[in-house]
Short mmCIF file of C-alpha atoms in Angstrom, two decimals:
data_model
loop_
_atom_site.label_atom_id
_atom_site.label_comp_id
_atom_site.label_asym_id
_atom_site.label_seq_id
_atom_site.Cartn_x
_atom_site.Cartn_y
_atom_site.Cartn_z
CA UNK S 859 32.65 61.48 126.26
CA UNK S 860 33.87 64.19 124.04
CA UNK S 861 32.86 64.76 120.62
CA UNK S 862 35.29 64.16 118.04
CA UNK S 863 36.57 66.95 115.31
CA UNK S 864 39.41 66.41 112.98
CA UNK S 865 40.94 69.68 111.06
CA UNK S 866 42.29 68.80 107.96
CA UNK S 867 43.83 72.27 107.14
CA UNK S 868 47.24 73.32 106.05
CA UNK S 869 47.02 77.07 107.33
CA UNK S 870 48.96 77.07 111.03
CA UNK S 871 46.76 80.41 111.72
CA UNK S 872 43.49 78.89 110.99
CA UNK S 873 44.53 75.47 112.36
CA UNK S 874 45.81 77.33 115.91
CA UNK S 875 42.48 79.55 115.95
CA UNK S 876 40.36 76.53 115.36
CA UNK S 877 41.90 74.43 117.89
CA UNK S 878 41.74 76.88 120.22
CA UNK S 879 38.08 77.78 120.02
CA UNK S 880 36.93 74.18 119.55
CA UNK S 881 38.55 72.99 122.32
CA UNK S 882 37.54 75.96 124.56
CA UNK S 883 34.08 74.31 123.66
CA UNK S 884 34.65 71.25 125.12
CA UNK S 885 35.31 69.18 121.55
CA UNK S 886 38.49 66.86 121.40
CA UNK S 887 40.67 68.12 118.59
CA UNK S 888 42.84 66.18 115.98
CA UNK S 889 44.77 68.03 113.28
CA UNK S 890 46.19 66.81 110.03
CA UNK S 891 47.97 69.07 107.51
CA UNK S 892 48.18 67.06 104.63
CA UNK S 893 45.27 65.90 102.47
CA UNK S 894 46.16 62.03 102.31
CA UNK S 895 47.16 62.40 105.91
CA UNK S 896 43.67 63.44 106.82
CA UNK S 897 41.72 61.43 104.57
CA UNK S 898 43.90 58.09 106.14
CA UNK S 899 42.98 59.20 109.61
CA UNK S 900 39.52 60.03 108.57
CA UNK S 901 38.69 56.43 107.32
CA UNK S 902 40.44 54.55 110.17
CA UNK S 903 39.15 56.56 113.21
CA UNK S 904 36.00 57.67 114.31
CA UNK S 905 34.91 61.53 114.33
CA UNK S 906 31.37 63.36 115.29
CA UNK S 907 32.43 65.90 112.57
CA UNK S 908 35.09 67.01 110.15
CA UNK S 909 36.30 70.55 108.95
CA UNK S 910 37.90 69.91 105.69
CA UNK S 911 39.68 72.71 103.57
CA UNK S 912 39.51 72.89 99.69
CA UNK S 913 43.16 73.20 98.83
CA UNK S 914 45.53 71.01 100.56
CA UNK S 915 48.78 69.75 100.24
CA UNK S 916 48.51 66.00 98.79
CA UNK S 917 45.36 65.74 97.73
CA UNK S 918 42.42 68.57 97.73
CA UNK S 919 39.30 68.45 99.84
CA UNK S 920 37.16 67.76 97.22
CA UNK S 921 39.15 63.86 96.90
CA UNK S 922 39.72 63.84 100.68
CA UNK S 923 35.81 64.63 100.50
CA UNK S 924 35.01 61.63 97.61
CA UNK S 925 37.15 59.47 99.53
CA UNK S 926 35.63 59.60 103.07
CA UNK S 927 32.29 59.54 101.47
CA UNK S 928 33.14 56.27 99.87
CA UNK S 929 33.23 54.42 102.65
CA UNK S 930 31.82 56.46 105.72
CA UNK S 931 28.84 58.93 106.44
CA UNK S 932 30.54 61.47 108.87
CA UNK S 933 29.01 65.05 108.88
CA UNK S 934 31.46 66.99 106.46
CA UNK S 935 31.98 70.75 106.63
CA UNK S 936 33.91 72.43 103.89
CA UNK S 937 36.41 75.78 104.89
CA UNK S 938 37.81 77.58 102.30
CA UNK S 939 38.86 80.78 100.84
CA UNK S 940 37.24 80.05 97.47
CA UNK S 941 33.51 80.79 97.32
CA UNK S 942 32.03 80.78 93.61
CA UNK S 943 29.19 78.52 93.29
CA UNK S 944 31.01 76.40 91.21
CA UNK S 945 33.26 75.26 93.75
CA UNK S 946 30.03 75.08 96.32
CA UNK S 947 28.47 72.52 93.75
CA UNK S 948 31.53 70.50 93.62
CA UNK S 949 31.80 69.94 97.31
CA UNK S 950 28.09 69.75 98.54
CA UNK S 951 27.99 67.36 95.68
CA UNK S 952 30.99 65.16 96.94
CA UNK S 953 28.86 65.03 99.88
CA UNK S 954 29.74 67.62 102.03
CA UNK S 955 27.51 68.73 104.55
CA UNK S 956 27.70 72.34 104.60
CA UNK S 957 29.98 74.88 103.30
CA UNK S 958 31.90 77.57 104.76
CA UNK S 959 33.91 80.52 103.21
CA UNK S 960 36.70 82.07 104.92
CA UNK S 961 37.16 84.66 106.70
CA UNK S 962 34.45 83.84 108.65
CA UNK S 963 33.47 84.90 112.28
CA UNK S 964 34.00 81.72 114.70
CA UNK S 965 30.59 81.80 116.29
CA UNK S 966 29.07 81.36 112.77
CA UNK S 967 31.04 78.36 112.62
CA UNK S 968 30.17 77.02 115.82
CA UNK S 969 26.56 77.80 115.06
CA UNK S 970 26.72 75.80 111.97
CA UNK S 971 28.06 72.79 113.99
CA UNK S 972 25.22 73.14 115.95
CA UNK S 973 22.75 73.32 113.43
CA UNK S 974 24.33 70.55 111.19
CA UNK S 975 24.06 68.28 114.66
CA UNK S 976 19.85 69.05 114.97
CA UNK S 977 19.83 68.15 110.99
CA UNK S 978 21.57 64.76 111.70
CA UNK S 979 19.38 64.10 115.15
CA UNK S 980 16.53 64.60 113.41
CA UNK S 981 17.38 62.64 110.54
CA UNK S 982 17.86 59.54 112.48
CA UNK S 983 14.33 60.08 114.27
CA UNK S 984 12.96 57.59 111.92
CA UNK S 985 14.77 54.43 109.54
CA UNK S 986 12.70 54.37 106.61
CA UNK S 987 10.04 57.69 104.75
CA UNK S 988 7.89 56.63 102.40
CA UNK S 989 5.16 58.06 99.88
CA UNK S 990 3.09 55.42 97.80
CA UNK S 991 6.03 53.96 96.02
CA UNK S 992 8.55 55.88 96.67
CA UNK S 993 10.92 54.72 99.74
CA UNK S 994 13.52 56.01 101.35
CA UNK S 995 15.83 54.59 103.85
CA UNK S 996 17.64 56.55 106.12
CA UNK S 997 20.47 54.64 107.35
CA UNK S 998 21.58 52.29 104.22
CA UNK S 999 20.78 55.46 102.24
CA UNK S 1000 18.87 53.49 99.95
CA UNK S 1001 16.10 55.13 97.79
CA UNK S 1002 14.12 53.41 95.65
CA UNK S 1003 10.84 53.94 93.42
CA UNK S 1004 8.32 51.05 92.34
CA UNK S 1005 10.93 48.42 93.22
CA UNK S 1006 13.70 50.39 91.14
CA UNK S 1007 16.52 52.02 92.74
CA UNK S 1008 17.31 55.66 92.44
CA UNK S 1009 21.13 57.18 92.82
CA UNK S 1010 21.11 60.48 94.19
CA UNK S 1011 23.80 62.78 95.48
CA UNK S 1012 24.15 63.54 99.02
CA UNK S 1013 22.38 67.17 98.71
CA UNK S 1014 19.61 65.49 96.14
CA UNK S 1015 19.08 62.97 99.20
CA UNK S 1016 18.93 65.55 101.61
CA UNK S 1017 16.38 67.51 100.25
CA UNK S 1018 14.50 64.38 99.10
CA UNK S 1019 14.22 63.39 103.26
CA UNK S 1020 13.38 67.55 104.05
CA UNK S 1021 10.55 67.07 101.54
CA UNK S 1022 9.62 62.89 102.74
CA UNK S 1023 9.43 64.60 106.12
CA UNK S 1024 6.61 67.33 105.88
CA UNK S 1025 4.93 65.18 102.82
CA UNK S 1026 1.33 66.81 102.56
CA UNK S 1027 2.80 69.89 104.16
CA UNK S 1028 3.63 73.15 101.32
CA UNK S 1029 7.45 73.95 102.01
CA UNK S 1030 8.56 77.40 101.12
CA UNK S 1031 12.01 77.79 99.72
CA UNK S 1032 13.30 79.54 102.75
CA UNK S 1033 12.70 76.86 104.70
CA UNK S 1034 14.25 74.15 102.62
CA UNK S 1035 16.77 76.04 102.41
CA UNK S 1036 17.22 76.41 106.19
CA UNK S 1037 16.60 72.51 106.60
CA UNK S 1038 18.44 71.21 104.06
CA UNK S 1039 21.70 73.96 103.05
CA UNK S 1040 21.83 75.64 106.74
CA UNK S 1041 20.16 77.92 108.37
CA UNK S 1042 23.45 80.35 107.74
CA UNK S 1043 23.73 79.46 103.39
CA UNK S 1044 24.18 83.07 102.10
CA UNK S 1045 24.72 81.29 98.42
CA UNK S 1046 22.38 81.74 95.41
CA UNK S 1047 18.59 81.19 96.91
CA UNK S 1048 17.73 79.75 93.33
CA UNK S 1049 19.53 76.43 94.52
CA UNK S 1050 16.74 75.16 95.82
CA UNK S 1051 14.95 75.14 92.37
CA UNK S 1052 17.93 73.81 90.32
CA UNK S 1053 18.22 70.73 93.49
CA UNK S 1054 14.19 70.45 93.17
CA UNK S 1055 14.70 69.93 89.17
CA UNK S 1056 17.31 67.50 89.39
CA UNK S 1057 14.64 65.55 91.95
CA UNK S 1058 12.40 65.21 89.74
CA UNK S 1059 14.21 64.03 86.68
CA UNK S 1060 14.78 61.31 89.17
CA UNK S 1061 12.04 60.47 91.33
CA UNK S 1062 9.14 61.56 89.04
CA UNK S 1063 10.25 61.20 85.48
CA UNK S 1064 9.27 57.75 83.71
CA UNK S 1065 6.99 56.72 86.68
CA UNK S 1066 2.72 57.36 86.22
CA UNK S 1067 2.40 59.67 88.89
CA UNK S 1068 4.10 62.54 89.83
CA UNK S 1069 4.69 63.36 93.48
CA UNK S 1070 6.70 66.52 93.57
CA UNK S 1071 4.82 69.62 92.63
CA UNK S 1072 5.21 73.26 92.48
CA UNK S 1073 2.65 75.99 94.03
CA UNK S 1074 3.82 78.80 92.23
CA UNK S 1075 4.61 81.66 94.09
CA UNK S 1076 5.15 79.75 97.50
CA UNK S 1077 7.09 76.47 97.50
CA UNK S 1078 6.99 72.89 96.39
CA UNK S 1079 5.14 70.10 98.24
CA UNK S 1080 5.27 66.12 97.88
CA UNK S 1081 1.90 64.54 97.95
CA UNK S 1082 1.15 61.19 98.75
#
């Protein structure tokens, strides 16, 4: 069966071009135009992925984005023509997936589907990551710390899995940055640390031990 896209996009160009190219690669297209179009079809059909723009007619990305996210998980990427970090915060932090400024080139799209889809597979290698007290479970997206839950955005819980994953193991920033932005991100390489900070407020502030910790010069590591 064919993997499912939906285009929510008001540009005709870009929605032709993606079409086009997408279904060239063997995905099965749907297109909405409208921002509460696409987030009604989002949340009562099933897609593989979805290639949201920031400004729509309706509603804007960032609430189509708030309201998928709501109720479903699907793998969001985010096309637009605005690219200040700002706007990159707002988004991954509605849960967006990745992030893509136009113009861009169609194969880097395509190979940011493709990398997004290894992300996910390997994400649902294994239900629940643990270290001492600190749990995390994959598919309720429950994370929890000496019996007491922990909200985190989607990017925070991300990078919180990246890290769960290679506990013991020193990860430099490249590669959490590969893992856990893209392995195409071109934004501000700093993100990592600002994303690391707002970890540990969370996971390591008001509990005894701490289990995030910096090597300086290298990377960060989570020891169990």
């Amino acid at each position: 069966m064919k993997e499912r896209i939906l285009i929510i996009e008001d540009e005709i160009a870009m929605i032709r071009l993606l079409e086009l190219e997408l279904s060239y690669e063997g995905y099965d297209i749907t297109i909405a135009s409208d921002g509460l179009v696409g987030a009604d079809i989002a949340l009562n059909e099933s897609f593989d992925l979805i290639l949201l723009d920031l400004n729509l007619p309706g509603i804007n990305g960032i609430e189509v984005c708030k309201r998928i996210r709501a109720v479903k998980q699907t793998p969001i990427i985010m096309l637009t023509a605005r690219d200040t970090i700002s706007d990159r915060v707002r988004g991954l932090d509605m849960g967006a997936d990745d992030y893509v400024p136009k113009p861009f080139a169609i194969e880097e799209l395509l190979a940011r589907i493709r990398s997004l889809q290894r992300r996910l597979q390997l994400k649902g290698t294994e239900d629940v990551l643990y270290a001492k007290d600190l749990t995390l479970n994959l598919t309720s997206y429950y994370v929890s710390r000496a019996g007491q839950e922990i909200e985190l955005s989607h990017r925070e819980f991300d990078l919180l899995r990246c890290l769960l994953t290679n506990k013991n193991r020193l990860m430099n920033r490249e590669a959490l940055l590969n893992l856990v932005w893209g392995y195409s991100y071109e934004g501000e390489t700093n993100v990592v640390d600002v994303y690391i900070r707002y970890l540990r407020m969370k996971v390591d502030e008001g509990f005894g031990e701490k289990l995030i910790h910096t090597v300086r010069g290298s990377g960060y590591i989570l020891r169990d």
